[in-house]
Amino acid sequence: MSGTTTAAAALRRRAAGAGANRWVVLVVLCVSLLLVAVDATVLHVAVPAVTEDLRPGAVELLWIVDAYPLVCASLLILFGTLGDRVGRRRVLLLGYALFGVASGMAALADSAQTLILARALLGVGGAMIMPATLSILRQVFPDRRERALAIGIWSAVAAVGAAAGPLVGGFLLEHFWWGSVFLVNIPLMLVSLPVGRLVLPESRGEGRGPWDVAGALMAAAGLFALVLGVKRLGGGDPAAGVWTVLPLVAGAGLLTAFVRRQRRRAHPLVDLRMFTRPAFSTSVGCIVLAMLALVGLELIAAQYLQLVLGLSPLETGLRLVPLTVAAMAAGLAGARMLRRFGPRRMVSAGFCLTAAAVVLLTAMGGQDNAPLLLTGFVLLGFGLETTLFGAYESMLSEAPPQQAGGAAAIGETSYQLGAGIGIALLGSVMNAAYAPGVAGVPGVPDGASAAAAHSLGEAHEVAAGLGGPAGEALRQAARDSFVHGLHVTLLVSAGLLLLGAAIALRLPRAMSGETAPVEVPAPREALEPRGAGVKV
């Protein structure tokens, strides 16, 4: 009896120790997320320098840019569920190591092929890190109120990382060569690895039955094909083109087969019964809709600021800073808002606020209106982060603790798919509204008008080549048409956001304050594989 009591006391002490360090764990997880978020956007400003140095072909350049997000999005479910099986901390630390090695490989790449391979390996590392951060966060914050605050900080860091990427890249390029945008990851990973090993607790799911290797590979291949097809569609490839249709059909087929396989298995890789819970499925839908409605606007807004208003890249970045600051504020205030208003009102109100900001921005015209842009971007950032925070928190809280890795992977995959579909959809709407305005401009040949119809950037190049009154007429027509297309795209986006507000009404009215059992870090010897077979 005394031995049992002593063991129970020891477990309580270890649980208390884990709880006392949970905020340190959050800091380590946020540093991990910051690196991955920065790396997703840091290369954008370095593309011209990479092109000048490595001389990649058009297809190679496309893969240099897209290899990271493609590989990362396709492997999220694989590594999220693997972490549930073999240990989330173990997968995270392996991700750190791979991310550091791949960063060094990318920084020292002397050919386009080497850089593509390094970017793909960075995607693998990112896919190991991203779901692990959320699933470990789910473990170390069993109380939902504290977890809401932790997710708010986590999401604020994600917003900072995405916005900081181009700024960090621009600073490094001014002082060093393009490889420095990758080299900066290495010292941070060298610190994160030993600190993470000491601080982060290990956890895993129930681990019943063998891990479904074939299902994991099927999900990865299906997501890769689907995201590739969506990216090609968003990049302007013909919707009926074979290299757009083929990956979309293959991806949809593989994911359908994956779902059927999971339903048949006694121990599925992903428990699809989570989607029968209204809060979980609604939260995933809200994440997709929020990204679908807004991610394309970021690209269009950057073009508007630079090509219509004539701002420099630095000035454009500074104009978008209020959006990031507002998103940070929403993330930090999210826990308090969630407790006061509940998931339903918070997410729905976030959608409505974002829709109002989008409608307000339809007042943008051919002349700079800094106060309007400032107000619109602040409302946009606050509303979007409020929506995503509430959706992520509800999704993660609704998932069983043993499925935390799979649930986090589903959320991150939904984010990536929503972003890709949004670029394709809103880009198509923008092109459809923009192209007619540059046709039939007096004095402009038909061939020049056809080239100008591709984008505002090409229209400026064509106008410069024409010169004279014809060139100036084409330039003005393209700017006016672009502003018209922007207004149409904003209204379509507002409609999608209002649809999201209606869907969010299925979320719970109030935030429950349940506390799940604390998972005590297991002894090292208990973390070794349990001998369960790997089934194909």
Short mmCIF file of C-alpha atoms in Angstrom, two decimals, residues 87-505:
data_model
loop_
_atom_site.label_atom_id
_atom_site.label_comp_id
_atom_site.label_asym_id
_atom_site.label_seq_id
_atom_site.Cartn_x
_atom_site.Cartn_y
_atom_site.Cartn_z
CA GLY A 87 5.97 9.99 -29.98
CA ARG A 88 5.28 13.61 -30.89
CA ARG A 89 8.45 14.98 -29.33
CA ARG A 90 10.53 12.40 -31.18
CA VAL A 91 9.06 13.45 -34.55
CA LEU A 92 9.50 17.14 -33.67
CA LEU A 93 13.19 16.73 -32.78
CA LEU A 94 13.82 14.77 -35.98
CA GLY A 95 12.11 17.60 -37.82
CA TYR A 96 14.46 20.10 -36.17
CA ALA A 97 17.50 18.11 -37.28
CA LEU A 98 16.28 17.66 -40.84
CA PHE A 99 15.31 21.33 -41.10
CA GLY A 100 18.80 22.40 -40.02
CA VAL A 101 20.57 20.04 -42.45
CA ALA A 102 18.30 21.04 -45.34
CA SER A 103 18.84 24.73 -44.56
CA GLY A 104 22.61 24.30 -44.86
CA MET A 105 22.15 22.34 -48.08
CA ALA A 106 19.95 25.11 -49.53
CA ALA A 107 22.33 27.88 -48.47
CA LEU A 108 25.30 26.20 -50.21
CA ALA A 109 23.40 24.96 -53.29
CA ASP A 110 25.37 25.48 -56.49
CA SER A 111 22.67 24.30 -58.91
CA ALA A 112 18.92 24.60 -59.31
CA GLN A 113 18.48 20.85 -58.84
CA THR A 114 20.29 20.91 -55.49
CA LEU A 115 18.20 23.84 -54.30
CA ILE A 116 14.96 22.07 -55.32
CA LEU A 117 16.01 18.97 -53.38
CA ALA A 118 16.92 21.09 -50.35
CA ARG A 119 13.58 22.91 -50.49
CA ALA A 120 11.79 19.56 -50.65
CA LEU A 121 13.69 18.36 -47.57
CA LEU A 122 12.77 21.60 -45.81
CA GLY A 123 9.15 20.73 -46.61
CA VAL A 124 9.61 17.30 -45.00
CA GLY A 125 11.07 18.95 -41.89
CA GLY A 126 8.28 21.50 -41.80
CA ALA A 127 5.65 18.75 -42.04
CA MET A 128 7.27 17.04 -39.03
CA ILE A 129 7.36 20.25 -37.00
CA MET A 130 3.99 21.91 -37.69
CA PRO A 131 1.46 19.31 -36.42
CA ALA A 132 3.78 18.35 -33.57
CA THR A 133 3.72 21.89 -32.15
CA LEU A 134 -0.08 21.91 -31.92
CA SER A 135 -0.40 18.34 -30.62
CA ILE A 136 2.21 18.90 -27.87
CA LEU A 137 0.46 22.16 -27.00
CA ARG A 138 -2.78 20.15 -26.66
CA GLN A 139 -1.01 17.83 -24.24
CA VAL A 140 0.73 20.34 -21.95
CA PHE A 141 -2.32 22.61 -21.63
CA PRO A 142 -5.10 20.23 -20.53
CA ASP A 143 -7.22 23.09 -19.17
CA ARG A 144 -9.13 24.61 -22.06
CA ARG A 145 -8.95 28.17 -20.76
CA GLU A 146 -5.16 28.08 -20.51
CA ARG A 147 -4.98 26.25 -23.82
CA ALA A 148 -6.97 29.03 -25.48
CA LEU A 149 -4.39 31.58 -24.31
CA ALA A 150 -1.56 29.33 -25.54
CA ILE A 151 -3.19 28.93 -28.96
CA GLY A 152 -3.64 32.70 -29.12
CA ILE A 153 0.08 33.21 -28.57
CA TRP A 154 0.86 30.40 -31.04
CA SER A 155 -1.34 31.95 -33.75
CA ALA A 156 0.10 35.43 -33.13
CA VAL A 157 3.60 34.01 -33.65
CA ALA A 158 2.42 32.37 -36.89
CA ALA A 159 1.17 35.76 -38.14
CA VAL A 160 4.46 37.41 -37.23
CA GLY A 161 6.46 34.69 -39.00
CA ALA A 162 4.53 34.88 -42.24
CA ALA A 163 4.86 38.67 -42.33
CA ALA A 164 8.49 38.70 -41.20
CA GLY A 165 9.69 36.38 -43.97
CA PRO A 166 9.98 38.99 -46.73
CA LEU A 167 11.37 41.60 -44.31
CA VAL A 168 14.04 39.23 -42.98
CA GLY A 169 14.87 38.12 -46.49
CA GLY A 170 15.15 41.70 -47.73
CA PHE A 171 17.45 42.68 -44.87
CA LEU A 172 19.75 39.69 -45.40
CA LEU A 173 19.90 40.24 -49.16
CA GLU A 174 21.02 43.82 -48.65
CA HIS A 175 24.04 42.66 -46.61
CA PHE A 176 24.78 39.07 -47.71
CA TRP A 177 24.24 36.61 -50.56
CA TRP A 178 20.90 34.86 -51.20
CA GLY A 179 21.95 31.71 -49.30
CA SER A 180 21.89 33.66 -46.04
CA VAL A 181 18.07 33.48 -46.01
CA PHE A 182 18.49 29.74 -45.31
CA LEU A 183 21.70 29.84 -43.28
CA VAL A 184 20.03 31.85 -40.52
CA ASN A 185 17.97 28.75 -39.61
CA ILE A 186 20.98 26.68 -38.56
CA PRO A 187 22.01 28.41 -35.28
CA LEU A 188 18.38 28.54 -34.19
CA MET A 189 17.97 24.82 -34.83
CA LEU A 190 21.25 24.08 -33.01
CA VAL A 191 19.73 25.76 -29.95
CA SER A 192 16.24 24.29 -30.39
CA LEU A 193 17.42 20.67 -30.55
CA PRO A 194 19.07 20.39 -27.09
CA VAL A 195 16.56 22.73 -25.44
CA GLY A 196 13.65 20.79 -26.94
CA ARG A 197 15.16 17.49 -25.80
CA LEU A 198 15.40 18.80 -22.23
CA VAL A 199 12.15 20.73 -21.97
CA LEU A 200 9.53 19.12 -24.21
CA PRO A 201 7.50 16.23 -22.76
CA GLU A 202 6.95 13.08 -24.77
CA SER A 203 3.44 11.89 -25.53
CA ARG A 204 1.71 9.52 -27.89
CA GLY A 205 -1.74 8.18 -28.64
CA GLU A 206 -3.12 4.86 -27.56
CA GLY A 207 -1.23 3.11 -30.37
CA ARG A 208 -3.71 0.26 -30.74
CA GLY A 209 -3.10 -1.84 -33.82
CA PRO A 210 -0.39 -1.44 -36.46
CA TRP A 211 0.36 1.89 -38.11
CA ASP A 212 -1.20 1.99 -41.59
CA VAL A 213 1.83 2.65 -43.82
CA ALA A 214 -0.11 2.18 -47.06
CA GLY A 215 -2.82 4.58 -45.88
CA ALA A 216 -0.24 7.19 -44.87
CA LEU A 217 1.47 7.01 -48.28
CA MET A 218 -1.92 7.09 -50.02
CA ALA A 219 -2.85 10.28 -48.15
CA ALA A 220 0.54 11.87 -48.91
CA ALA A 221 0.36 11.06 -52.65
CA GLY A 222 -3.27 12.21 -52.86
CA LEU A 223 -2.59 15.50 -51.12
CA PHE A 224 0.53 16.11 -53.21
CA ALA A 225 -1.39 15.60 -56.45
CA LEU A 226 -4.37 17.66 -55.29
CA VAL A 227 -2.27 20.60 -54.08
CA LEU A 228 -0.17 20.46 -57.27
CA GLY A 229 -3.30 20.65 -59.41
CA VAL A 230 -4.68 23.53 -57.38
CA LYS A 231 -1.37 25.41 -57.62
CA ARG A 232 -1.23 24.94 -61.40
CA LEU A 233 -4.78 26.21 -61.64
CA GLY A 234 -3.91 29.20 -59.46
CA GLY A 235 -0.78 29.82 -61.56
CA GLY A 236 -2.89 30.50 -64.64
CA ASP A 237 -2.71 27.09 -66.36
CA PRO A 238 -5.83 26.21 -68.40
CA ALA A 239 -8.53 24.62 -66.26
CA ALA A 240 -9.06 21.91 -68.88
CA GLY A 241 -5.33 21.35 -69.48
CA VAL A 242 -4.04 17.82 -69.01
CA TRP A 243 -1.39 18.87 -66.44
CA THR A 244 -4.12 20.56 -64.38
CA VAL A 245 -6.86 17.95 -64.67
CA LEU A 246 -4.61 14.90 -64.26
CA PRO A 247 -3.23 15.75 -60.78
CA LEU A 248 -6.64 16.97 -59.59
CA VAL A 249 -8.35 13.73 -60.67
CA ALA A 250 -5.51 11.56 -59.32
CA GLY A 251 -5.49 13.42 -56.01
CA ALA A 252 -9.26 13.22 -55.58
CA GLY A 253 -9.20 9.50 -56.43
CA LEU A 254 -6.41 8.70 -53.98
CA LEU A 255 -8.03 10.67 -51.16
CA THR A 256 -11.38 8.96 -51.82
CA ALA A 257 -9.65 5.58 -51.63
CA PHE A 258 -7.89 6.72 -48.43
CA VAL A 259 -11.22 7.63 -46.79
CA ARG A 260 -12.75 4.27 -47.74
CA ARG A 261 -9.71 2.44 -46.41
CA GLN A 262 -9.89 4.27 -43.08
CA ARG A 263 -13.57 3.43 -42.69
CA ARG A 264 -12.88 -0.28 -43.17
CA ARG A 265 -9.98 -0.55 -40.73
CA ALA A 266 -10.43 -1.48 -37.08
CA HIS A 267 -7.60 0.90 -36.14
CA PRO A 268 -7.64 3.71 -38.73
CA LEU A 269 -4.78 6.09 -39.31
CA VAL A 270 -7.20 9.03 -38.95
CA ASP A 271 -10.38 8.54 -36.95
CA LEU A 272 -12.93 9.95 -39.38
CA ARG A 273 -15.55 9.86 -36.65
CA MET A 274 -14.09 13.20 -35.54
CA PHE A 275 -15.88 14.72 -38.53
CA THR A 276 -19.23 13.55 -37.15
CA ARG A 277 -18.74 16.01 -34.31
CA PRO A 278 -20.31 19.29 -35.49
CA ALA A 279 -17.73 21.46 -33.72
CA PHE A 280 -14.80 19.65 -35.35
CA SER A 281 -16.15 19.52 -38.92
CA THR A 282 -17.44 23.09 -38.71
CA SER A 283 -14.08 24.36 -37.45
CA VAL A 284 -12.27 22.67 -40.34
CA GLY A 285 -14.76 24.18 -42.81
CA CYS A 286 -14.26 27.64 -41.29
CA ILE A 287 -10.47 27.36 -41.66
CA VAL A 288 -10.83 26.41 -45.33
CA LEU A 289 -13.31 29.21 -46.05
CA ALA A 290 -11.29 31.88 -44.23
CA MET A 291 -8.16 31.06 -46.21
CA LEU A 292 -10.06 30.54 -49.46
CA ALA A 293 -11.63 33.98 -49.17
CA LEU A 294 -8.54 35.91 -48.17
CA VAL A 295 -5.21 34.44 -49.24
CA GLY A 296 -5.63 35.47 -52.88
CA LEU A 297 -6.30 39.02 -51.73
CA GLU A 298 -2.80 39.27 -50.27
CA LEU A 299 -1.25 38.75 -53.71
CA ILE A 300 -3.74 41.09 -55.37
CA ALA A 301 -3.21 43.75 -52.68
CA ALA A 302 0.57 43.63 -53.20
CA GLN A 303 0.09 44.13 -56.95
CA TYR A 304 -2.33 47.01 -56.32
CA LEU A 305 0.06 48.79 -53.98
CA GLN A 306 3.06 48.41 -56.30
CA LEU A 307 1.63 48.55 -59.82
CA VAL A 308 -1.37 50.87 -59.35
CA LEU A 309 -0.16 53.15 -56.56
CA GLY A 310 3.51 52.88 -57.57
CA LEU A 311 4.86 52.03 -54.11
CA SER A 312 8.25 50.36 -53.70
CA PRO A 313 8.48 46.82 -52.25
CA LEU A 314 9.62 48.27 -48.91
CA GLU A 315 6.74 50.76 -48.86
CA THR A 316 4.35 47.94 -49.75
CA GLY A 317 5.63 45.85 -46.84
CA LEU A 318 5.25 48.77 -44.46
CA ARG A 319 1.65 49.35 -45.60
CA LEU A 320 0.86 45.73 -44.70
CA VAL A 321 2.46 45.93 -41.23
CA PRO A 322 -0.80 47.16 -39.56
CA LEU A 323 -2.51 43.98 -40.78
CA THR A 324 0.10 41.87 -38.98
CA VAL A 325 -0.04 43.97 -35.81
CA ALA A 326 -3.84 43.68 -35.71
CA ALA A 327 -3.58 39.90 -36.19
CA MET A 328 -1.13 39.70 -33.26
CA ALA A 329 -3.50 41.72 -31.09
CA ALA A 330 -6.40 39.43 -31.96
CA GLY A 331 -4.33 36.34 -31.14
CA LEU A 332 -3.30 37.69 -27.75
CA ALA A 333 -6.86 38.80 -26.92
CA GLY A 334 -8.41 35.64 -28.35
CA ALA A 335 -8.57 33.66 -25.09
CA ARG A 336 -10.45 36.42 -23.30
CA MET A 337 -12.85 36.91 -26.21
CA LEU A 338 -13.48 33.16 -26.41
CA ARG A 339 -14.36 32.96 -22.72
CA ARG A 340 -16.66 35.95 -22.95
CA PHE A 341 -18.44 35.33 -26.25
CA GLY A 342 -18.03 31.60 -26.90
CA PRO A 343 -16.87 29.89 -30.13
CA ARG A 344 -20.07 30.49 -32.11
CA ARG A 345 -20.28 34.25 -31.69
CA MET A 346 -16.52 34.74 -31.84
CA VAL A 347 -15.94 32.93 -35.14
CA SER A 348 -19.11 34.26 -36.74
CA ALA A 349 -18.30 37.83 -35.65
CA GLY A 350 -14.75 37.42 -36.95
CA PHE A 351 -16.09 36.44 -40.37
CA CYS A 352 -18.50 39.39 -40.37
CA LEU A 353 -15.80 41.86 -39.32
CA THR A 354 -13.50 40.58 -42.05
CA ALA A 355 -16.30 40.82 -44.62
CA ALA A 356 -16.95 44.42 -43.53
CA ALA A 357 -13.24 45.22 -43.96
CA VAL A 358 -13.25 43.68 -47.43
CA VAL A 359 -16.32 45.69 -48.46
CA LEU A 360 -14.70 48.85 -47.07
CA LEU A 361 -11.64 48.22 -49.26
CA THR A 362 -13.82 48.34 -52.39
CA ALA A 363 -13.50 52.13 -52.01
CA MET A 364 -9.86 51.79 -53.16
CA GLY A 365 -9.29 53.52 -56.48
CA GLY A 366 -6.53 54.67 -58.72
CA GLN A 367 -5.27 57.20 -56.16
CA ASP A 368 -3.62 56.48 -52.83
CA ASN A 369 -5.90 56.70 -49.78
CA ALA A 370 -3.66 55.85 -46.85
CA PRO A 371 -6.29 56.26 -44.06
CA LEU A 372 -8.69 53.95 -45.91
CA LEU A 373 -6.03 51.30 -46.41
CA LEU A 374 -4.90 51.55 -42.79
CA THR A 375 -8.46 51.12 -41.48
CA GLY A 376 -9.24 48.28 -43.87
CA PHE A 377 -6.04 46.35 -43.17
CA VAL A 378 -6.42 46.69 -39.37
CA LEU A 379 -10.00 45.39 -39.49
CA LEU A 380 -8.93 42.67 -41.92
CA GLY A 381 -6.08 41.43 -39.73
CA PHE A 382 -8.10 41.50 -36.52
CA GLY A 383 -11.14 39.81 -38.06
CA LEU A 384 -9.16 37.10 -39.84
CA GLU A 385 -7.10 36.18 -36.78
CA THR A 386 -10.22 36.15 -34.60
CA THR A 387 -11.82 33.69 -37.01
CA LEU A 388 -8.80 31.40 -37.32
CA PHE A 389 -8.11 31.47 -33.59
CA GLY A 390 -11.65 30.45 -32.68
CA ALA A 391 -11.74 27.74 -35.35
CA TYR A 392 -8.36 26.24 -34.43
CA GLU A 393 -9.13 26.27 -30.72
CA SER A 394 -12.52 24.59 -31.21
CA MET A 395 -11.08 21.98 -33.58
CA LEU A 396 -8.20 21.06 -31.26
CA SER A 397 -10.37 20.99 -28.13
CA GLU A 398 -12.95 18.77 -29.82
CA ALA A 399 -10.38 16.15 -30.88
CA PRO A 400 -9.54 13.32 -28.45
CA PRO A 401 -6.08 13.80 -26.85
CA GLN A 402 -4.81 10.56 -28.38
CA GLN A 403 -5.70 11.90 -31.85
CA ALA A 404 -4.08 15.32 -31.29
CA GLY A 405 -1.42 14.84 -33.97
CA GLY A 406 -3.92 13.74 -36.60
CA ALA A 407 -6.29 16.58 -35.70
CA ALA A 408 -3.51 19.17 -35.89
CA ALA A 409 -2.45 17.75 -39.26
CA ILE A 410 -6.03 17.99 -40.56
CA GLY A 411 -6.21 21.63 -39.45
CA GLU A 412 -2.89 22.54 -41.10
CA THR A 413 -3.84 20.64 -44.28
CA SER A 414 -7.17 22.50 -44.40
CA TYR A 415 -5.25 25.78 -44.09
CA GLN A 416 -2.94 24.85 -47.00
CA LEU A 417 -5.77 23.59 -49.23
CA GLY A 418 -7.89 26.65 -48.51
CA ALA A 419 -4.97 28.90 -49.40
CA GLY A 420 -4.30 27.06 -52.67
CA ILE A 421 -7.95 26.96 -53.71
CA GLY A 422 -8.33 30.62 -52.78
CA ILE A 423 -5.47 31.68 -55.05
CA ALA A 424 -6.96 29.64 -57.90
CA LEU A 425 -10.55 30.83 -57.38
CA LEU A 426 -9.95 34.52 -56.67
CA GLY A 427 -7.22 34.64 -59.30
CA SER A 428 -9.70 33.34 -61.88
CA VAL A 429 -12.32 35.89 -60.79
CA MET A 430 -9.73 38.66 -61.00
CA ASN A 431 -8.59 37.64 -64.49
CA ALA A 432 -12.16 37.33 -65.76
CA ALA A 433 -12.99 40.84 -64.55
CA TYR A 434 -9.66 42.37 -65.64
CA ALA A 435 -9.08 40.98 -69.16
CA PRO A 436 -12.05 42.61 -71.01
CA GLY A 437 -10.92 46.07 -69.97
CA VAL A 438 -7.66 45.91 -71.96
CA ALA A 439 -9.28 44.67 -75.18
CA GLY A 440 -9.95 47.16 -77.95
CA VAL A 441 -7.84 50.01 -76.59
CA PRO A 442 -7.47 52.59 -79.42
CA GLY A 443 -4.09 52.35 -81.16
CA VAL A 444 -3.07 49.09 -79.45
CA PRO A 445 -2.56 46.01 -81.72
CA ASP A 446 -4.58 42.89 -80.94
CA GLY A 447 -1.44 40.90 -80.07
CA ALA A 448 -0.36 43.52 -77.55
CA SER A 449 -3.84 43.58 -76.01
CA ALA A 450 -3.82 39.78 -75.69
CA ALA A 451 -0.46 39.88 -73.89
CA ALA A 452 -1.61 42.71 -71.62
CA ALA A 453 -4.69 40.68 -70.65
CA HIS A 454 -2.51 38.15 -68.77
CA SER A 455 -1.71 40.44 -65.85
CA LEU A 456 -1.18 44.07 -64.88
CA GLY A 457 2.57 43.51 -64.76
CA GLU A 458 2.64 42.28 -68.36
CA ALA A 459 0.40 45.18 -69.38
CA HIS A 460 3.00 47.61 -68.02
CA GLU A 461 5.76 45.83 -69.95
CA VAL A 462 3.73 45.88 -73.18
CA ALA A 463 2.86 49.55 -72.66
CA ALA A 464 6.53 50.40 -72.17
CA GLY A 465 7.36 48.61 -75.41
CA LEU A 466 4.66 50.46 -77.35
CA GLY A 467 5.50 53.89 -75.98
CA GLY A 468 3.77 57.07 -77.04
CA PRO A 469 0.02 57.72 -76.72
CA ALA A 470 -0.85 54.06 -77.39
CA GLY A 471 1.35 52.87 -74.56
CA GLU A 472 -0.04 55.44 -72.16
CA ALA A 473 -3.62 54.54 -73.16
CA LEU A 474 -2.93 50.84 -72.54
CA ARG A 475 -1.30 51.56 -69.20
CA GLN A 476 -4.28 53.65 -68.03
CA ALA A 477 -6.81 51.12 -69.30
CA ALA A 478 -4.98 48.30 -67.53
CA ARG A 479 -4.88 50.21 -64.24
CA ASP A 480 -8.59 51.05 -64.42
CA SER A 481 -9.44 47.47 -65.35
CA PHE A 482 -7.32 46.11 -62.53
CA VAL A 483 -9.09 48.32 -59.99
CA HIS A 484 -12.44 47.12 -61.38
CA GLY A 485 -11.31 43.50 -61.12
CA LEU A 486 -10.11 44.13 -57.57
CA HIS A 487 -13.55 45.43 -56.59
CA VAL A 488 -15.28 42.38 -58.09
CA THR A 489 -12.85 40.04 -56.33
CA LEU A 490 -13.38 41.79 -53.01
CA LEU A 491 -17.15 41.39 -53.31
CA VAL A 492 -16.81 37.68 -54.12
CA SER A 493 -14.51 37.32 -51.11
CA ALA A 494 -17.03 39.13 -48.91
CA GLY A 495 -19.73 36.68 -50.03
CA LEU A 496 -17.53 33.71 -49.07
CA LEU A 497 -16.83 35.28 -45.68
CA LEU A 498 -20.55 35.77 -44.98
CA LEU A 499 -21.09 32.13 -45.92
CA GLY A 500 -18.43 31.27 -43.34
CA ALA A 501 -20.28 33.38 -40.75
CA ALA A 502 -23.44 31.37 -41.39
CA ILE A 503 -21.58 28.03 -41.16
CA ALA A 504 -19.96 29.11 -37.88
CA LEU A 505 -23.42 29.17 -36.27
#
